[in-house]
PDB file of C-alpha atoms in Angstrom:
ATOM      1  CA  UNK A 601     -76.726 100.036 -28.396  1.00 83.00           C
ATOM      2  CA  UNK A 602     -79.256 102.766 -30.102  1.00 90.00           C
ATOM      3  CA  UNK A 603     -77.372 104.875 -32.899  1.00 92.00           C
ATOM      4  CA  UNK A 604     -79.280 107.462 -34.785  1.00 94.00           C
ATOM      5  CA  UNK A 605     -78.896 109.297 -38.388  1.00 95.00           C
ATOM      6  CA  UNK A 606     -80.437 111.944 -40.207  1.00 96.00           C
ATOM      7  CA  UNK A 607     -81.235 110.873 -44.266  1.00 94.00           C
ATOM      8  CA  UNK A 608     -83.359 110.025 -47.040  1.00 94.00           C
ATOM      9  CA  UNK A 609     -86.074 107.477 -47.860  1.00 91.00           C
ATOM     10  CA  UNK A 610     -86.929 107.836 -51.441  1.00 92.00           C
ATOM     11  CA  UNK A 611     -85.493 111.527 -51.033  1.00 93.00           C
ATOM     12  CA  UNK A 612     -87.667 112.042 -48.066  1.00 94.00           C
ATOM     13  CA  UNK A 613     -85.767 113.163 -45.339  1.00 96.00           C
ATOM     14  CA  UNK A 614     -85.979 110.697 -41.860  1.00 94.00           C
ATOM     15  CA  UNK A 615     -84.731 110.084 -38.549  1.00 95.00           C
ATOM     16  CA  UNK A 616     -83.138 106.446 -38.657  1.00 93.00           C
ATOM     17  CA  UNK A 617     -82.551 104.789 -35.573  1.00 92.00           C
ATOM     18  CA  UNK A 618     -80.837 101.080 -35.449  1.00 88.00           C
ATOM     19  CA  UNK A 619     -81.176  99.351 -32.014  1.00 85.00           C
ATOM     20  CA  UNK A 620     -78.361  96.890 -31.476  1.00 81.00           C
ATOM     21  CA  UNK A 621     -79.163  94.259 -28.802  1.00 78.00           C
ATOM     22  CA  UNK A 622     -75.959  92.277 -27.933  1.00 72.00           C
ATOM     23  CA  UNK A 623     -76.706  88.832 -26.203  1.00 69.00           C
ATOM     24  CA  UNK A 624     -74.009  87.208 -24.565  1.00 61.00           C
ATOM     25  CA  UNK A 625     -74.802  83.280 -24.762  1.00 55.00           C
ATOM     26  CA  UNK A 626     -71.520  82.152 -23.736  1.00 53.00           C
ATOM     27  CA  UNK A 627     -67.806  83.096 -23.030  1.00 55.00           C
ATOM     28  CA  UNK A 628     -67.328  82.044 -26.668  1.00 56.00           C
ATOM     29  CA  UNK A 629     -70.282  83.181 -28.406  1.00 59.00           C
ATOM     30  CA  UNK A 630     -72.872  86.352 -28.847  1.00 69.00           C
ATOM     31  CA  UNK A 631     -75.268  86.709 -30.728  1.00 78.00           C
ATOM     32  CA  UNK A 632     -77.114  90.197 -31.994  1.00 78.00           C
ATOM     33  CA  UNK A 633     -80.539  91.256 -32.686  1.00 80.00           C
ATOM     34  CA  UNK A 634     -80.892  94.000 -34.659  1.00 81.00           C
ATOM     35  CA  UNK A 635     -84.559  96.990 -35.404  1.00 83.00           C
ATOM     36  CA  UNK A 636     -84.275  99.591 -38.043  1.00 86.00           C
ATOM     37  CA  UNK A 637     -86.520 101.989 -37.252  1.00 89.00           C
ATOM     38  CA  UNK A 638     -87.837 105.061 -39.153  1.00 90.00           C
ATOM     39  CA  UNK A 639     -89.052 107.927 -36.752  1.00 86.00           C
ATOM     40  CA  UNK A 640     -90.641 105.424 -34.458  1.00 84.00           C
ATOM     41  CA  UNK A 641     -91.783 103.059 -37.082  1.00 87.00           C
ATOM     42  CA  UNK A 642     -90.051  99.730 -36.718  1.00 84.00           C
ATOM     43  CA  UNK A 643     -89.384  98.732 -40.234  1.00 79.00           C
ATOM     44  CA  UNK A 644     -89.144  95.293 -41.558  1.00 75.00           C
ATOM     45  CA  UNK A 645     -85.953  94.772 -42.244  1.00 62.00           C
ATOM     46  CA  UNK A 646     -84.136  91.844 -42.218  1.00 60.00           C
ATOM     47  CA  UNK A 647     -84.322  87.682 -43.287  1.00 59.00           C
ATOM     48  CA  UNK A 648     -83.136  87.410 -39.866  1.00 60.00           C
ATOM     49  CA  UNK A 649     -83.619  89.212 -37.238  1.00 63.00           C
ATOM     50  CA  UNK A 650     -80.279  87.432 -34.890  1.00 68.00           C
ATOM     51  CA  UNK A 651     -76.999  87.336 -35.868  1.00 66.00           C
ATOM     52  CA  UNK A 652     -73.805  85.937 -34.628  1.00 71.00           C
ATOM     53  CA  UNK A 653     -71.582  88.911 -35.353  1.00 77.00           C
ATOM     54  CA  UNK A 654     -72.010  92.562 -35.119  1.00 77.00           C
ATOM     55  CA  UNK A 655     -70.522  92.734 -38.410  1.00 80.00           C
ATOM     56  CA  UNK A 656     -73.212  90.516 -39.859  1.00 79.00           C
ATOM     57  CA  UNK A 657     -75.803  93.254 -38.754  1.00 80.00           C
ATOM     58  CA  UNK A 658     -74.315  96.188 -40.121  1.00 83.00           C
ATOM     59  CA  UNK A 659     -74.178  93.639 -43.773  1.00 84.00           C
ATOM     60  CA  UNK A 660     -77.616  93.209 -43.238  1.00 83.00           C
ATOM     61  CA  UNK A 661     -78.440  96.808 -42.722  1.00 85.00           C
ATOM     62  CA  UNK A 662     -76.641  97.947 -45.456  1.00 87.00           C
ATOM     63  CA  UNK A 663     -78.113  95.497 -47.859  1.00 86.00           C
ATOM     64  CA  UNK A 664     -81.691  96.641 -46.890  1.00 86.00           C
ATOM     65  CA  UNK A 665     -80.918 100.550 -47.261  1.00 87.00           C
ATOM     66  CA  UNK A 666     -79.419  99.937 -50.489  1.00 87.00           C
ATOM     67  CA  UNK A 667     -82.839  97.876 -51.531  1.00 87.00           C
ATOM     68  CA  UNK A 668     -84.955 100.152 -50.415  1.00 86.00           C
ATOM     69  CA  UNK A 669     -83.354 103.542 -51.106  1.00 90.00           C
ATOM     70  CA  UNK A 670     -82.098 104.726 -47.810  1.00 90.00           C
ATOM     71  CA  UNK A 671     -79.292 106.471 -47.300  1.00 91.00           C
ATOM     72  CA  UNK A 672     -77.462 108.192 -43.894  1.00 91.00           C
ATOM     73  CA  UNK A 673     -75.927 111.269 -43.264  1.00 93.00           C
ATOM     74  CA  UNK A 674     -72.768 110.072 -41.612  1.00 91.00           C
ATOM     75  CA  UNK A 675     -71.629 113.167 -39.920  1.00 94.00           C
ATOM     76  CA  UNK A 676     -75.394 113.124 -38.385  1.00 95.00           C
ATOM     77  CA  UNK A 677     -74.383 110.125 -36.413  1.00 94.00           C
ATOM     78  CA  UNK A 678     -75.716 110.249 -32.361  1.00 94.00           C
ATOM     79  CA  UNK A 679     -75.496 107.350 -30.223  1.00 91.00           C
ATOM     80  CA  UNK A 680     -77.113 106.499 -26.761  1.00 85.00           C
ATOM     81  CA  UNK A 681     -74.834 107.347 -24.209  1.00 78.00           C
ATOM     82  CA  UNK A 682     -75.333 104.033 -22.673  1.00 75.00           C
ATOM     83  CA  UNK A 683     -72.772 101.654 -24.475  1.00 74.00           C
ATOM     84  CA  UNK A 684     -71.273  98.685 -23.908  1.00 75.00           C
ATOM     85  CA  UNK A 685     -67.426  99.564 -24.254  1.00 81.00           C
ATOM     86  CA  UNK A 686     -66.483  95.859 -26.557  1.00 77.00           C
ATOM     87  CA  UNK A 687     -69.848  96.981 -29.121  1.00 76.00           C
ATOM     88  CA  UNK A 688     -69.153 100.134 -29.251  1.00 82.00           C
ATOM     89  CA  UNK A 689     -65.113  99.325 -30.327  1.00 85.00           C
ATOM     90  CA  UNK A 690     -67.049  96.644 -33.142  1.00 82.00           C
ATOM     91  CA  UNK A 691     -69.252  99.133 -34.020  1.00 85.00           C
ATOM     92  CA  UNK A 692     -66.869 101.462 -34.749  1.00 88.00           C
ATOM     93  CA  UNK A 693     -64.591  99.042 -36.006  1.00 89.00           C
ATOM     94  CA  UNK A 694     -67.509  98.249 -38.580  1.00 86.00           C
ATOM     95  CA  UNK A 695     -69.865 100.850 -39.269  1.00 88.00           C
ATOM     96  CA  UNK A 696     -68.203 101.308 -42.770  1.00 87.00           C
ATOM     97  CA  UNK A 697     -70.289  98.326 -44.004  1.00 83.00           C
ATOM     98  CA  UNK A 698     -73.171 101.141 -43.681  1.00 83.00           C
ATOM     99  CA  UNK A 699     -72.016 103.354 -46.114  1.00 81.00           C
ATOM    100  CA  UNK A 700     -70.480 101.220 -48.835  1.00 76.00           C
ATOM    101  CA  UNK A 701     -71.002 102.456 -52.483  1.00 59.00           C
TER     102      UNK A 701
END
Protein backbone atom coordinates (compact mmCIF):
# COMPACT_ATOMS: atom_id res chain seq x y z
CA UNK A 1 0.00 0.00 0.00
CA UNK A 2 1.78 3.52 -1.10
CA UNK A 3 -0.32 6.63 0.20
CA UNK A 4 0.93 10.07 -0.51
CA UNK A 5 0.42 13.74 1.14
CA UNK A 6 1.30 17.12 0.45
CA UNK A 7 2.82 19.14 3.89
CA UNK A 8 5.39 20.68 5.88
CA UNK A 9 8.81 19.77 7.30
CA UNK A 10 9.90 22.53 9.50
CA UNK A 11 7.41 24.75 7.34
CA UNK A 12 9.00 23.49 4.22
CA UNK A 13 6.57 22.22 2.04
CA UNK A 14 7.11 18.14 0.91
CA UNK A 15 5.75 15.31 -0.83
CA UNK A 16 5.32 12.47 1.92
CA UNK A 17 4.91 9.12 0.81
CA UNK A 18 4.36 6.06 3.46
CA UNK A 19 4.82 2.57 1.88
CA UNK A 20 2.81 -0.02 3.76
CA UNK A 21 4.06 -3.60 3.17
CA UNK A 22 1.51 -6.12 4.62
CA UNK A 23 3.04 -9.68 5.24
CA UNK A 24 0.78 -12.36 5.76
CA UNK A 25 2.71 -14.99 8.09
CA UNK A 26 -0.18 -17.00 8.92
CA UNK A 27 -4.06 -17.34 8.84
CA UNK A 28 -3.81 -15.77 12.32
CA UNK A 29 -1.15 -13.34 12.10
CA UNK A 30 0.42 -10.33 9.77
CA UNK A 31 2.79 -8.46 10.29
CA UNK A 32 3.66 -4.78 8.58
CA UNK A 33 6.67 -3.02 7.51
CA UNK A 34 6.42 0.35 7.19
CA UNK A 35 9.10 3.59 4.91
CA UNK A 36 8.35 7.21 5.35
CA UNK A 37 9.69 8.78 2.68
CA UNK A 38 10.24 12.50 1.84
CA UNK A 39 10.29 13.19 -2.03
CA UNK A 40 12.29 10.08 -2.63
CA UNK A 41 14.35 10.25 0.45
CA UNK A 42 13.65 7.31 2.69
CA UNK A 43 13.69 8.80 6.09
CA UNK A 44 14.62 7.12 9.25
CA UNK A 45 11.82 6.71 10.95
CA UNK A 46 10.95 4.26 13.22
CA UNK A 47 12.47 1.95 16.51
CA UNK A 48 11.05 -0.70 14.47
CA UNK A 49 10.70 -1.04 11.29
CA UNK A 50 7.79 -4.41 11.55
CA UNK A 51 4.81 -4.33 13.24
CA UNK A 52 2.06 -6.66 14.05
CA UNK A 53 -0.85 -4.34 13.38
CA UNK A 54 -1.54 -1.75 10.86
CA UNK A 55 -2.65 0.33 13.60
CA UNK A 56 0.72 0.07 15.29
CA UNK A 57 2.25 1.74 12.08
CA UNK A 58 0.12 4.57 11.71
CA UNK A 59 1.14 5.10 16.02
CA UNK A 60 4.47 4.95 14.94
CA UNK A 61 4.14 7.38 12.13
CA UNK A 62 2.39 9.75 13.95
CA UNK A 63 4.78 9.77 16.83
CA UNK A 64 7.73 10.51 14.42
CA UNK A 65 5.89 13.51 12.52
CA UNK A 66 5.00 14.97 15.70
CA UNK A 67 8.96 14.66 16.79
CA UNK A 68 10.18 15.91 13.99
CA UNK A 69 7.74 18.62 12.87
CA UNK A 70 5.84 17.11 10.04
CA UNK A 71 2.60 17.63 9.37
CA UNK A 72 -0.01 16.36 6.29
CA UNK A 73 -2.45 17.97 4.37
CA UNK A 74 -5.27 15.52 4.74
CA UNK A 75 -7.45 16.49 1.91
CA UNK A 76 -4.03 16.02 -0.24
CA UNK A 77 -4.32 12.36 0.41
CA UNK A 78 -3.53 9.97 -3.04
CA UNK A 79 -3.12 6.39 -2.79
CA UNK A 80 -1.71 3.72 -5.27
CA UNK A 81 -4.41 2.31 -7.06
CA UNK A 82 -3.12 -1.07 -6.31
CA UNK A 83 -4.66 -2.01 -2.81
CA UNK A 84 -5.27 -4.79 -1.00
CA UNK A 85 -9.14 -4.50 -0.22
CA UNK A 86 -8.69 -5.84 4.01
CA UNK A 87 -5.55 -2.80 4.30
CA UNK A 88 -7.13 -0.51 2.66
CA UNK A 89 -10.61 -1.00 5.06
CA UNK A 90 -7.67 -0.81 8.26
CA UNK A 91 -6.22 1.93 6.78
CA UNK A 92 -9.09 3.76 6.55
CA UNK A 93 -10.40 2.47 9.59
CA UNK A 94 -7.11 4.04 11.18
CA UNK A 95 -5.57 6.76 9.45
CA UNK A 96 -6.90 9.16 12.22
CA UNK A 97 -3.91 8.11 14.39
CA UNK A 98 -2.03 10.39 11.63
CA UNK A 99 -3.52 13.45 12.40
CA UNK A 100 -4.05 13.46 16.14
CA UNK A 101 -3.52 16.86 17.95
Amino acid sequence: MVVQYQGKQNEIPATFTIRIIGNNLSKSSSNYQIDLLVGDKQLPAFTTSIHQSLSNCLKEIYLFRKHNNIVFDASSEKMAPKLVPYDLTLYNCHKNMLFMA
